């Protein structure tokens, strides 16, 4: 008798879940079979009527159909939930091709970018970054740098003087070196770079600017050679213009260095073959340098028989123009279009 | 100004070397040659005109049969002097004349023409003037050999170097000093030119008396050349002056220029018969006058050196001669001056009078006394040879030059250790010899004598080391790094501070700018905020750049407006720069951060997302920045009526840190900008004085917070910050946060009233608060605010 009943429920369970598509029906079915008065629950109560020797068999059979039901129920529930989530996801679809919301992020001025690149490299080589005033004394801008009054390179034509001739808008960042040497009173070694604004009486055009930016470096220590200057320059050149750059020195003249050199890099555009950028020479001049003139060391309180060193200087606008392919220096100062500035909001390797 | 290699060949042999390679070597040694030009034009031959007929279809063209050696060509020619029998310069097809003009076979009015018969100006060897044009084609002598190179025949084949010299080596603009450079790189010897001449028995000291009455003359030499014949210069002088860019005048004037271009020593020729028998050199007096040879009356100053006859000014020394004392067509006897003046006076005078010439430029530099003496003798030699002059015996000299030989000691070790190269004694000896620097070598020390022609070299070993280095070649430098202490570089405090602020401004969305320091008079005081008196330049270049600005904001606002005009509507810009003003003794410096914002901060229109920049956003920027700098709770932002006129009087805040104002921000006054624009400027010089400590971690509260909301109705004139401050005070230390979450105005609360709603957070880090104790404080706050601000609790 109970065997027929078990067989009957088993048969029902085979197709029971096939057509159930929603949670509500599924729960009703659960009540019908597993509820308080459910068909399977009621089956349990019949164990009393089963002869002792068949009780074990009966128990196993009931367990089997209970498991059958639970498996079917769980599987169906998962199917229904998966279907529901998929429907919800589909209903949430948006047009992902519409533009994103632009977050305001500012960019560094190209001049500042070059300065920071140089600072990062040279600070890792032990150079401190110091600055000095733009309204400067003639004494520091010229006199102590071996440019006495009347020296052609300090022509009043070229410098913005202020009130008499004692003060001026500095025409180079070299006075910062003077100030630093005077501060150390000939006692300590010096390793500094000084980026900053400089001014000359130039008419503004594509390649001249009455305001421009220099970065000079000064190293005063013992037994320093021109080779050390070349090695330092090479590190800078490769950092700015790539590992493939070669460097060369050409003899030059600055009143504050002796010997003086022009610093060239192999052209990054043509790799030395000759092109428009290097004017066919394969080389591009990027700065001036030399061994600090003993006269300058002495003027600034350093004994040239004990100390020596080198100084170098770069025109930052020139470096930026070369690096970014800018052909008009006024781009840095006049009519800053945001579209221009935004081009520099990008990392570089 | 160019160097003629043919001229150089007179002093050092260069006719056997490649001129382009030589230029490269010289450039590498530091004498920068910018351009190498050769006069050689291929496909030029000497031709003889065999026949010359009128062109059948023209009234001025001729059809010629010209023998060019290998063949006879038919050439059409338009020159008036063309005729049969003369020898001429023929440019054959393939010749390229100046201006990229290529000669081709052509047909001129139906007649075939196989070349061009040329004038020198067409070959770029003579200036094109009415005179040279009217002369027509160049006629060669009958000794010219048909088929050969006409430039060789004329002696016009030459290579020239255009130089771009460093200011210490302008001596190389002259042929003898340049020859020494050539000799140094080629390791050859220089042969200086002939300075010999016959002397008359008369003694020059009897004919002219010299008195020098100023410290600003270190050498003054006079000689006399008698009975000169003024005529055209010989061709070689004319050609060489032409290369150097100096116009030929006559043999006598040309010789003075020629000698200058040899030695670099300018000479001045006086007409002896006009000048008389006395020369007095002295400083001019202020307002003294002289009429110079260009017939201009010149006002002199006490810094001008003047040559006089003891009475009348004859010449502004080194700059320009007087009207009647110079060489004229009728001059017979010449008084030759070769002098070295104080370069500063020459420079000053020539710049002041606007008379900078080849002579004054040379006299602005230190000159060699040896060359001063050689040049005057060389002039006599040439005047005897090319102007039939007879030279009076002797020389009148004023000489204050220190002739102690300049000897510098240097060792091989010193040379190598400064250059970072490895030279041997052999290398050093060779270089010193090639430079023509006499030396002795004792105890490993070179005692090097610097020749007087090298005025650029000082008495220090570094100068000699540079000479050795540049000739050995800087290509030999091995790159090394200094063997010194390893350390990390640091930013100076104020630089580092500025970098931090700059990075923060960028992360907040502002683009960095750099604008000009110099502004116009009208702009100089704009946005001036408690600074000082603007600094004016002595000699500005332009009116619009004559003052140092007192604020960065005007420049920034202009750029914001420029962007608006370019339809870049959303603008956020900042700049950090120094401003300066006049102080009592020194100048005052202040580093400013300025910023401007306008348009939308966020904008994605299709998504209805838009945050228009307003006062509270720029206020958020300032708060964010100050908090970031570690100044949280140490500043207040208060409405101010002391701000620049460009700022809206009712929409602004002054920034007070540690009790003193450091800057401000606010909306631009509608008079300044029709667009809503918000600006701010902060003195970083003042801000940095507020010291801040390190970050200290605070554990977050483990006990629950209690939040309470309340809203007060108050008069419109009550500001939120004062109420908030009072709430905090009343709340004590258990009230940890007060936030405004709503502002309401409306009829139902009455005119001139507003409702401000606050959200209060109470907490204790050691225990859970009870409702009773929170309510006790809460009620204390309510009654306190009601009393102090005449407020009423909303919805009470």
Short mmCIF file of N, CA and C in Angstrom, two decimals, chain A residues 6 28 38 63 67 101 126 183 187-188 218 222 233 235 252 280 336-337 343:
data_model
loop_
_atom_site.label_atom_id
_atom_site.label_comp_id
_atom_site.label_asym_id
_atom_site.label_seq_id
_atom_site.Cartn_x
_atom_site.Cartn_y
_atom_site.Cartn_z
N UNK A 6 4.41 5.75 -2.50
CA UNK A 6 5.77 6.26 -2.79
C UNK A 6 6.01 6.32 -4.30
N UNK A 28 4.18 27.34 -3.67
CA UNK A 28 2.95 26.55 -3.51
C UNK A 28 3.24 25.05 -3.59
N UNK A 38 1.93 18.39 3.81
CA UNK A 38 2.39 18.05 2.47
C UNK A 38 2.46 16.55 2.25
N UNK A 63 13.37 9.10 2.22
CA UNK A 63 14.51 10.01 2.08
C UNK A 63 14.84 10.30 0.61
N UNK A 67 14.90 13.96 -1.07
CA UNK A 67 16.07 14.48 -1.77
C UNK A 67 15.72 14.89 -3.20
N UNK A 101 31.78 62.24 -17.91
CA UNK A 101 31.85 63.56 -17.29
C UNK A 101 33.31 63.92 -17.06
N UNK A 126 72.28 65.25 -5.85
CA UNK A 126 72.77 66.00 -4.69
C UNK A 126 72.67 67.52 -4.80
N UNK A 183 77.06 83.36 1.09
CA UNK A 183 76.41 82.85 2.29
C UNK A 183 77.30 81.80 2.98
N UNK A 187 83.51 78.32 3.01
CA UNK A 187 83.79 77.20 3.92
C UNK A 187 83.28 75.84 3.42
N UNK A 188 82.08 75.83 2.86
CA UNK A 188 81.49 74.53 2.52
C UNK A 188 81.47 74.31 1.01
N UNK A 218 75.55 75.12 -10.08
CA UNK A 218 76.90 75.46 -9.61
C UNK A 218 77.38 74.34 -8.70
N UNK A 222 86.32 70.12 -4.52
CA UNK A 222 87.77 70.00 -4.72
C UNK A 222 88.06 69.03 -5.86
N UNK A 233 76.46 66.92 -17.68
CA UNK A 233 75.66 67.37 -18.83
C UNK A 233 75.07 66.18 -19.58
N UNK A 235 74.18 63.33 -18.40
CA UNK A 235 73.02 62.81 -17.65
C UNK A 235 71.78 63.66 -17.93
N UNK A 252 84.03 78.12 -25.87
CA UNK A 252 83.18 79.30 -25.89
C UNK A 252 83.77 80.34 -24.95
N UNK A 280 71.24 71.37 -40.31
CA UNK A 280 72.15 70.59 -41.13
C UNK A 280 73.44 70.16 -40.45
N UNK A 336 47.48 82.59 -23.47
CA UNK A 336 47.40 81.19 -23.08
C UNK A 336 46.01 80.67 -23.37
N UNK A 337 45.88 79.89 -24.41
CA UNK A 337 44.61 79.23 -24.69
C UNK A 337 44.59 77.95 -23.86
N UNK A 343 47.19 70.39 -23.41
CA UNK A 343 48.06 69.41 -24.07
C UNK A 343 49.15 68.90 -23.13
#
